[in-house]
CSV table of C-alpha atoms and ligand atoms in Angstrom, one decimal:
chain,number,residue,atom,x,y,z
A,90,UNK,CA,-37.1,101.0,165.3
A,91,UNK,CA,-38.1,97.5,166.5
A,92,UNK,CA,-41.3,96.8,168.2
A,93,UNK,CA,-39.9,94.0,169.7
A,94,UNK,CA,-39.4,95.0,173.4
A,95,UNK,CA,-38.8,93.4,176.7
A,96,UNK,CA,-41.0,93.3,179.9
A,97,UNK,CA,-41.0,96.5,181.6
A,98,UNK,CA,-38.1,97.0,184.3
A,99,UNK,CA,-35.7,94.9,182.4
A,100,UNK,CA,-34.0,97.7,180.6
A,101,UNK,CA,-33.5,99.5,184.0
A,102,UNK,CA,-31.2,96.6,185.3
A,103,UNK,CA,-27.5,97.5,185.3
A,104,UNK,CA,-25.2,94.7,184.6
A,105,UNK,CA,-23.8,93.1,187.7
A,106,UNK,CA,-20.5,93.8,188.6
A,107,UNK,CA,-18.5,90.8,189.7
A,108,UNK,CA,-15.2,91.1,191.8
A,109,UNK,CA,-12.3,91.5,189.2
A,110,UNK,CA,-9.8,88.6,189.0
A,111,UNK,CA,-6.6,89.4,187.4
A,112,UNK,CA,-4.7,92.8,186.9
A,113,UNK,CA,-2.8,93.3,183.2
A,114,UNK,CA,0.6,92.9,183.5
A,115,UNK,CA,1.0,91.9,187.5
A,116,UNK,CA,1.6,88.5,188.4
A,117,UNK,CA,0.9,86.8,191.7
A,118,UNK,CA,-2.2,88.3,192.1
A,119,UNK,CA,-4.3,87.6,195.3
A,120,UNK,CA,-8.4,88.2,194.4
A,121,UNK,CA,-9.7,89.6,197.8
A,122,UNK,CA,-12.7,91.2,195.7
A,123,UNK,CA,-15.5,88.7,195.8
A,124,UNK,CA,-15.7,87.1,199.5
A,125,UNK,CA,-14.5,83.8,198.7
A,126,UNK,CA,-13.3,81.7,200.7
A,127,UNK,CA,-9.3,81.7,200.9
A,128,UNK,CA,-9.1,78.0,201.7
A,129,UNK,CA,-11.0,76.8,199.2
A,130,UNK,CA,-13.9,73.9,199.7
A,131,UNK,CA,-13.4,70.7,202.3
A,132,UNK,CA,-11.4,67.6,200.9
A,133,UNK,CA,-14.6,65.7,201.4
A,134,UNK,CA,-16.5,67.9,199.0
A,135,UNK,CA,-13.8,67.6,196.3
A,136,UNK,CA,-13.7,64.1,196.7
A,137,UNK,CA,-17.4,64.0,196.0
A,138,UNK,CA,-17.2,66.3,193.0
A,139,UNK,CA,-14.6,63.9,191.7
A,140,UNK,CA,-16.8,61.0,192.0
A,141,UNK,CA,-19.8,62.7,190.2
A,142,UNK,CA,-18.0,62.5,187.0
A,143,UNK,CA,-19.2,59.1,187.0
A,144,UNK,CA,-22.7,60.0,186.9
A,145,UNK,CA,-22.7,63.1,184.7
A,146,UNK,CA,-25.2,61.1,182.5
A,147,UNK,CA,-27.6,60.8,184.3
A,148,UNK,CA,-30.3,63.4,185.5
A,149,UNK,CA,-30.0,64.5,188.9
A,150,UNK,CA,-32.3,64.3,191.8
A,151,UNK,CA,-35.2,66.5,191.6
A,152,UNK,CA,-36.4,67.0,195.0
A,153,UNK,CA,-33.1,67.1,196.2
A,154,UNK,CA,-33.9,65.2,199.2
A,155,UNK,CA,-30.6,64.2,200.4
A,156,UNK,CA,-29.2,67.5,200.2
A,157,UNK,CA,-32.0,69.0,202.3
A,158,UNK,CA,-31.9,66.1,204.7
A,159,UNK,CA,-28.2,66.9,205.4
A,160,UNK,CA,-29.0,70.7,205.9
A,161,UNK,CA,-32.0,69.9,208.1
A,162,UNK,CA,-29.8,67.7,210.2
A,163,UNK,CA,-26.8,69.8,210.6
A,164,UNK,CA,-28.8,72.9,211.3
A,165,UNK,CA,-31.7,71.4,213.1
A,166,UNK,CA,-34.2,72.5,210.6
A,167,UNK,CA,-37.4,70.5,208.7
A,168,UNK,CA,-36.2,69.4,205.4
A,169,UNK,CA,-39.7,69.8,204.1
A,170,UNK,CA,-39.3,73.6,204.4
A,171,UNK,CA,-36.1,73.8,203.0
A,172,UNK,CA,-35.6,74.5,198.8
A,173,UNK,CA,-32.2,74.6,197.1
A,174,UNK,CA,-31.6,76.9,194.3
A,175,UNK,CA,-28.7,77.9,191.9
A,176,UNK,CA,-26.9,80.0,194.4
A,177,UNK,CA,-28.9,82.0,196.9
A,178,UNK,CA,-29.3,84.3,193.9
A,179,UNK,CA,-31.9,81.9,192.4
A,180,UNK,CA,-33.7,81.8,195.6
A,181,UNK,CA,-33.9,85.6,195.5
A,182,UNK,CA,-35.1,85.4,192.0
A,183,UNK,CA,-37.6,82.9,192.9
A,184,UNK,CA,-39.2,85.2,195.7
A,185,UNK,CA,-39.4,88.4,193.5
A,186,UNK,CA,-40.7,86.6,190.8
A,187,UNK,CA,-43.5,84.7,193.3
A,188,UNK,CA,-44.6,87.7,195.2
A,189,UNK,CA,-43.6,91.1,193.1
A,190,UNK,CA,-44.8,92.3,190.1
A,191,UNK,CA,-45.7,95.9,188.3
A,192,UNK,CA,-47.3,98.1,191.0
A,193,UNK,CA,-45.8,96.3,193.7
A,194,UNK,CA,-42.9,97.6,196.0
A,195,UNK,CA,-39.8,95.8,197.2
A,196,UNK,CA,-37.3,97.4,199.8
A,197,UNK,CA,-33.8,96.9,200.0
A,198,UNK,CA,-31.4,99.1,202.4
A,199,UNK,CA,-29.2,101.7,201.0
A,200,UNK,CA,-26.5,99.7,201.0
A,201,UNK,CA,-28.0,96.4,200.6
A,202,UNK,CA,-27.0,93.4,198.1
A,203,UNK,CA,-27.5,94.2,194.2
A,204,UNK,CA,-29.4,91.3,193.2
A,205,UNK,CA,-32.2,92.8,194.8
A,206,UNK,CA,-32.6,95.6,193.1
A,207,UNK,CA,-32.0,93.3,189.9
A,208,UNK,CA,-34.6,90.9,190.8
A,209,UNK,CA,-37.2,93.3,191.5
A,210,UNK,CA,-36.6,95.1,188.2
A,211,UNK,CA,-36.8,91.7,186.5
A,212,UNK,CA,-40.0,91.1,187.6
A,213,UNK,CA,-41.5,94.6,186.7
A,214,UNK,CA,-41.6,95.5,190.7
A,215,UNK,CA,-40.4,99.0,192.1
A,216,UNK,CA,-37.5,98.6,194.1
A,217,UNK,CA,-37.7,101.3,197.3
A,218,UNK,CA,-34.0,101.9,199.0
A,219,UNK,CA,-34.1,102.9,202.5
A,220,UNK,CA,-31.4,104.5,204.2
A,221,UNK,CA,-29.0,102.9,207.0
A,222,UNK,CA,-28.2,104.5,210.3
A,223,UNK,CA,-24.3,104.7,210.0
A,224,UNK,CA,-24.1,101.9,207.7
A,225,UNK,CA,-26.2,99.7,210.0
A,226,UNK,CA,-29.8,98.1,209.0
A,227,UNK,CA,-32.3,100.7,210.2
A,228,UNK,CA,-35.6,99.0,211.3
A,229,UNK,CA,-37.6,101.7,212.0
A,230,UNK,CA,-36.5,103.5,208.6
A,231,UNK,CA,-37.7,100.4,207.0
A,232,UNK,CA,-41.3,100.1,208.9
A,233,UNK,CA,-41.5,103.8,208.0
A,234,UNK,CA,-41.1,103.0,204.2
A,235,UNK,CA,-43.8,100.4,203.9
A,236,UNK,CA,-46.8,100.8,202.2
A,237,UNK,CA,-49.8,98.9,200.9
A,238,UNK,CA,-47.6,97.9,198.1
A,239,UNK,CA,-44.8,96.6,200.1
A,240,UNK,CA,-44.5,92.8,199.0
A,241,UNK,CA,-40.9,91.9,199.9
A,242,UNK,CA,-38.4,93.3,202.6
A,243,UNK,CA,-34.7,92.1,201.9
A,244,UNK,CA,-32.6,92.5,204.6
A,245,UNK,CA,-29.0,90.5,204.6
A,246,UNK,CA,-27.7,90.0,208.2
A,247,UNK,CA,-24.7,90.3,208.1
A,248,UNK,CA,-24.9,92.7,205.2
A,249,UNK,CA,-22.7,92.5,202.2
A,250,UNK,CA,-20.6,95.0,202.1
A,251,UNK,CA,-21.1,96.9,205.1
A,252,UNK,CA,-20.2,93.7,207.4
A,253,UNK,CA,-22.7,94.8,209.9
A,254,UNK,CA,-25.4,93.3,211.5
A,255,UNK,CA,-28.6,93.8,213.8
A,256,UNK,CA,-29.6,91.7,216.6
A,257,UNK,CA,-32.4,88.8,216.5
A,258,UNK,CA,-34.6,90.8,218.9
A,259,UNK,CA,-34.5,93.6,216.1
A,260,UNK,CA,-34.9,91.3,213.3
A,261,UNK,CA,-38.0,90.2,215.2
A,262,UNK,CA,-39.5,93.6,215.7
A,263,UNK,CA,-39.1,94.2,212.0
A,264,UNK,CA,-41.3,91.0,211.1
A,265,UNK,CA,-43.8,91.9,213.5
A,266,UNK,CA,-44.3,95.5,212.4
A,267,UNK,CA,-44.6,94.8,208.9
A,268,UNK,CA,-47.9,95.2,206.8
A,269,UNK,CA,-49.8,91.7,206.4
A,270,UNK,CA,-49.1,91.1,202.7
A,271,UNK,CA,-45.2,91.7,203.1
A,272,UNK,CA,-43.0,88.9,203.6
A,273,UNK,CA,-39.4,89.4,205.2
A,274,UNK,CA,-36.3,87.9,203.8
A,275,UNK,CA,-33.3,87.5,205.9
A,276,UNK,CA,-30.4,87.1,203.8
A,277,UNK,CA,-27.8,84.6,205.7
A,278,UNK,CA,-25.2,84.5,203.2
A,279,UNK,CA,-22.5,85.3,206.0
A,280,UNK,CA,-24.8,83.7,208.9
A,281,UNK,CA,-22.4,80.8,209.2
A,282,UNK,CA,-19.3,83.4,209.8
A,283,UNK,CA,-21.1,84.8,213.2
A,284,UNK,CA,-20.7,82.3,216.1
A,285,UNK,CA,-24.3,81.4,217.9
A,286,UNK,CA,-26.5,82.9,215.1
A,287,UNK,CA,-29.1,80.8,213.7
A,288,UNK,CA,-29.1,83.3,210.2
A,289,UNK,CA,-32.7,84.1,211.4
A,290,UNK,CA,-34.1,80.2,211.3
A,291,UNK,CA,-35.9,80.4,215.1
A,292,UNK,CA,-37.8,83.5,213.5
A,293,UNK,CA,-38.5,81.8,210.6
A,294,UNK,CA,-40.3,78.9,212.7
A,295,UNK,CA,-42.0,81.3,214.7
A,296,UNK,CA,-44.2,83.5,212.1
A,297,UNK,CA,-45.8,82.9,208.6
A,298,UNK,CA,-43.8,86.1,207.1
A,299,UNK,CA,-40.0,85.5,207.2
A,300,UNK,CA,-37.7,83.6,204.8
A,301,UNK,CA,-34.3,83.3,205.3
A,302,UNK,CA,-31.4,82.3,202.3
A,303,UNK,CA,-28.5,80.6,202.7
A,304,UNK,CA,-25.7,79.8,200.4
A,305,UNK,CA,-22.6,77.6,199.8
A,306,UNK,CA,-20.7,79.9,198.4
A,307,UNK,CA,-19.1,81.7,201.0
A,308,UNK,CA,-18.0,79.8,204.2
A,309,UNK,CA,-18.4,76.6,202.1
A,310,UNK,CA,-16.0,77.7,199.4
A,311,UNK,CA,-18.3,76.7,196.7
A,312,UNK,CA,-19.1,79.8,195.0
A,313,UNK,CA,-18.2,78.5,191.7
A,314,UNK,CA,-20.6,75.5,192.0
A,315,UNK,CA,-23.7,77.8,192.9
A,316,UNK,CA,-25.7,76.4,195.4
A,317,UNK,CA,-27.9,78.1,197.9
A,318,UNK,CA,-30.9,77.4,199.6
A,319,UNK,CA,-34.0,78.9,201.6
A,320,UNK,CA,-35.9,77.9,204.5
A,321,UNK,CA,-39.5,79.5,205.0
A,322,UNK,CA,-43.3,78.9,206.0
A,323,UNK,CA,-44.5,76.0,204.1
A,324,UNK,CA,-46.6,78.1,202.3
A,325,UNK,CA,-43.7,80.3,200.8
A,326,UNK,CA,-41.6,76.7,199.8
A,327,UNK,CA,-44.6,75.7,198.2
A,328,UNK,CA,-44.7,78.6,196.0
A,329,UNK,CA,-40.8,78.7,195.7
A,330,UNK,CA,-41.0,74.7,194.5
A,331,UNK,CA,-43.4,75.7,191.8
A,332,UNK,CA,-41.2,78.2,190.0
A,333,UNK,CA,-38.2,76.2,190.6
A,334,UNK,CA,-37.2,74.2,187.5
A,335,UNK,CA,-37.2,69.9,188.4
A,336,UNK,CA,-33.6,70.1,187.3
A,337,UNK,CA,-32.0,73.4,188.4
A,338,UNK,CA,-29.4,71.6,190.3
A,339,UNK,CA,-26.9,69.2,188.8
A,340,UNK,CA,-26.0,65.8,190.7
A,341,UNK,CA,-22.6,67.1,191.0
A,342,UNK,CA,-23.8,70.3,192.4
A,343,UNK,CA,-26.1,68.5,195.0
A,344,UNK,CA,-23.4,65.9,196.2
A,345,UNK,CA,-20.7,68.1,196.8
A,346,UNK,CA,-23.2,70.6,198.8
A,347,UNK,CA,-23.9,67.8,201.0
A,348,UNK,CA,-20.2,66.7,201.6
A,349,UNK,CA,-19.4,70.1,202.2
A,350,UNK,CA,-22.1,71.0,204.9
A,351,UNK,CA,-21.4,67.5,206.7
A,352,UNK,CA,-17.8,68.6,207.0
A,353,UNK,CA,-18.5,70.6,210.0
A,354,UNK,CA,-14.6,70.4,211.0
A,355,UNK,CA,-13.8,72.1,207.9
A,356,UNK,CA,-16.3,74.9,208.4
A,357,UNK,CA,-15.0,75.4,211.9
A,358,UNK,CA,-11.9,75.9,211.0
A,359,UNK,CA,-12.5,78.3,208.5
A,360,UNK,CA,-14.8,80.0,210.5
A,361,UNK,CA,-12.1,80.1,213.2
A,362,UNK,CA,-9.3,81.2,210.6
A,363,UNK,CA,-11.5,83.8,209.2
A,364,UNK,CA,-12.7,85.5,213.2
A,365,UNK,CA,-8.8,85.6,213.7
A,366,UNK,CA,-7.7,87.3,210.8
A,367,UNK,CA,-10.5,89.7,210.4
A,368,UNK,CA,-9.4,91.0,213.5
A,369,UNK,CA,-5.6,91.2,212.9
A,370,UNK,CA,-6.6,92.9,209.6
A,371,UNK,CA,-8.8,95.4,210.8
A,372,UNK,CA,-6.6,96.3,213.6
A,373,UNK,CA,-3.4,96.7,211.3
A,374,UNK,CA,-5.8,98.8,208.9
A,375,UNK,CA,-6.7,100.9,211.6
A,376,UNK,CA,-3.1,101.5,212.8
A,377,UNK,CA,-2.4,103.1,209.4
A,378,UNK,CA,-5.3,105.6,209.5
A,379,UNK,CA,-8.0,103.4,207.8
A,380,UNK,CA,-11.0,102.5,210.4
A,381,UNK,CA,-13.8,100.3,209.3
A,382,UNK,CA,-17.0,99.1,211.3
A,383,UNK,CA,-16.8,96.0,213.4
A,384,UNK,CA,-17.4,93.0,210.6
A,385,UNK,CA,-19.3,89.9,211.3
A,386,UNK,CA,-18.8,88.8,207.9
A,387,UNK,CA,-15.5,87.7,206.0
A,388,UNK,CA,-14.3,90.9,204.9
A,389,UNK,CA,-14.1,94.4,205.9
A,390,UNK,CA,-15.1,97.6,204.8
A,391,UNK,CA,-12.1,99.9,204.9
A,392,UNK,CA,-13.0,103.9,205.0
A,393,UNK,CA,-11.0,106.4,203.2
A,394,UNK,CA,-11.1,110.3,203.8
A,395,UNK,CA,-12.8,110.6,200.5
A,396,UNK,CA,-13.6,109.1,197.1
A,397,UNK,CA,-10.4,110.3,195.5
A,398,UNK,CA,-8.3,108.5,198.4
A,399,UNK,CA,-10.2,105.1,198.0
A,400,UNK,CA,-9.9,104.9,194.3
A,401,UNK,CA,-6.1,106.3,194.7
A,402,UNK,CA,-5.4,103.3,197.2
A,403,UNK,CA,-7.4,100.6,194.9
A,404,UNK,CA,-5.2,101.9,192.0
A,405,UNK,CA,-2.1,101.1,194.3
A,406,UNK,CA,-3.4,97.9,195.8
A,407,UNK,CA,-3.8,96.8,192.0
A,408,UNK,CA,-0.1,97.6,190.9
A,409,UNK,CA,0.9,95.4,194.0
A,410,UNK,CA,-1.2,92.4,193.0
A,411,UNK,CA,-4.1,93.0,195.4
A,412,UNK,CA,-7.3,93.1,194.2
A,413,UNK,CA,-10.4,94.4,196.1
A,414,UNK,CA,-13.8,95.5,195.7
A,415,UNK,CA,-14.5,99.4,194.8
A,416,UNK,CA,-18.2,100.0,196.5
A,417,UNK,CA,-19.5,103.3,194.6
A,418,UNK,CA,-22.4,101.1,193.5
A,419,UNK,CA,-23.4,100.7,196.7
A,420,UNK,CA,-23.5,104.4,197.7
A,421,UNK,CA,-20.3,103.8,199.6
A,422,UNK,CA,-17.5,105.9,197.5
A,423,UNK,CA,-15.0,106.6,199.7
A,424,UNK,CA,-14.8,102.6,201.1
A,425,UNK,CA,-13.3,99.3,199.7
A,426,UNK,CA,-14.4,96.2,200.7
A,427,UNK,CA,-11.7,93.7,201.3
A,428,UNK,CA,-12.0,90.1,201.6
A,429,UNK,CA,-10.4,88.1,204.7
A,430,UNK,CA,-7.9,86.5,202.9
A,431,UNK,CA,-5.0,83.4,204.2
A,432,UNK,CA,-2.4,84.9,206.7
A,433,UNK,CA,-0.1,86.0,203.7
A,434,UNK,CA,-2.8,88.0,201.6
A,435,UNK,CA,-3.7,89.9,205.1
A,436,UNK,CA,-0.3,90.5,205.6
A,437,UNK,CA,0.3,91.9,202.3
A,438,UNK,CA,-3.0,94.0,202.2
A,439,UNK,CA,-2.0,95.7,205.5
A,440,UNK,CA,1.6,96.4,204.2
A,441,UNK,CA,0.6,98.0,201.0
A,442,UNK,CA,-2.3,100.2,202.6
A,443,UNK,CA,0.4,101.1,205.1
A,444,UNK,CA,2.9,102.0,202.2
A,445,UNK,CA,0.0,103.9,200.2
A,446,UNK,CA,-0.9,106.0,203.7
A,447,UNK,CA,2.7,106.7,204.2
A,448,UNK,CA,3.0,108.5,200.7
A,449,UNK,CA,4.1,105.8,198.0
A,450,UNK,CA,1.8,107.2,195.6
B,148,PLP,C1,-22.5,86.2,198.1
B,148,PLP,C2,-24.0,86.7,198.5
B,148,PLP,C3,-24.8,85.7,198.2
B,148,PLP,C4,-24.6,84.4,198.0
B,148,PLP,O1,-24.9,84.5,196.5
B,148,PLP,P1,-24.9,82.9,195.7
B,148,PLP,O2,-25.9,83.3,194.4
B,148,PLP,O3,-25.4,82.2,196.8
B,148,PLP,O4,-23.4,82.8,195.3
B,148,PLP,C5,-26.1,86.3,198.7
B,148,PLP,N1,-26.2,87.7,199.3
B,148,PLP,C6,-25.4,88.2,199.6
B,148,PLP,C7,-25.4,89.4,200.4
B,148,PLP,C8,-24.0,87.9,199.6
B,148,PLP,O5,-23.4,88.9,199.7
């Protein structure tokens, strides 16, 4: 037996399962398993990426000044309190690295995003899972779970994979009720899909214990590029910048993300299409006897009668070239998470679920 062993916690990490992308022997497959934008990124973003090919020999900006300025301009935020990372996953990792270690507790909710637990364990801290109320974040349950050892509280709003969200008054009540040493992280990966929601930015600005994370992977259609960002109080951003590698984002990533966020017309078009198709899909599934909670994101959490039925439906959908996401790993064994695709994809899914429910097994 080797005496070379990793730090405590690391071997407790279950490897992250990404959404599948192909089915053996089935052609014309539609991937609806990773909440990607079915329309892809804006033309301006693709053009910026092409141009970046001529700069590949140059090291990128270390301070991400231009991207932070663009984010600040579009969202009305102070660029000095923005930090950019390799996806928001990296911001989540920095937060855990910066604030949680052995003996510390990190709270996430019952059906919360997998990376919170993974990053917590990677730093030797203890993940604490808090129940939700019917697949909705429960502020009282989170406050009741806080202890002197709580350092971070992760809430995705809207949450993945439930698609539900809580209101700004509830977020504020949570921030106000936390123990002195705990930091609230509001993960806004899907905030752009919610008309009139700032992702928690105003709350960040009014307090010293709230951070918001955001991403270019969802509405902006750049999941393959890996760009995310955080917005927080100056003292937290200072910590994250010390942990951040100076060249964590490539030049191509920086200029492409900047072009994407400046193309507000493309973002608005994608948001509107998602809102319309999401409502259509939810209703079509409900008519086939498959209910879902009202989703505020770019996916629907379809509920089946049992784990067996959800798994059988998943198998049937795969045979029809439709890849959705099983979420048993998120304590939702009787559900399937279905990304809102383009209109053709939504029609295919609704039709296939109807066939399945009608006995096509
Ligand atoms: C997709 C997703 C992210 C984004 O991750 P990136 O690293 O930015 O691609 C973050 N949080 C939640 C809840 C997500 O679903």
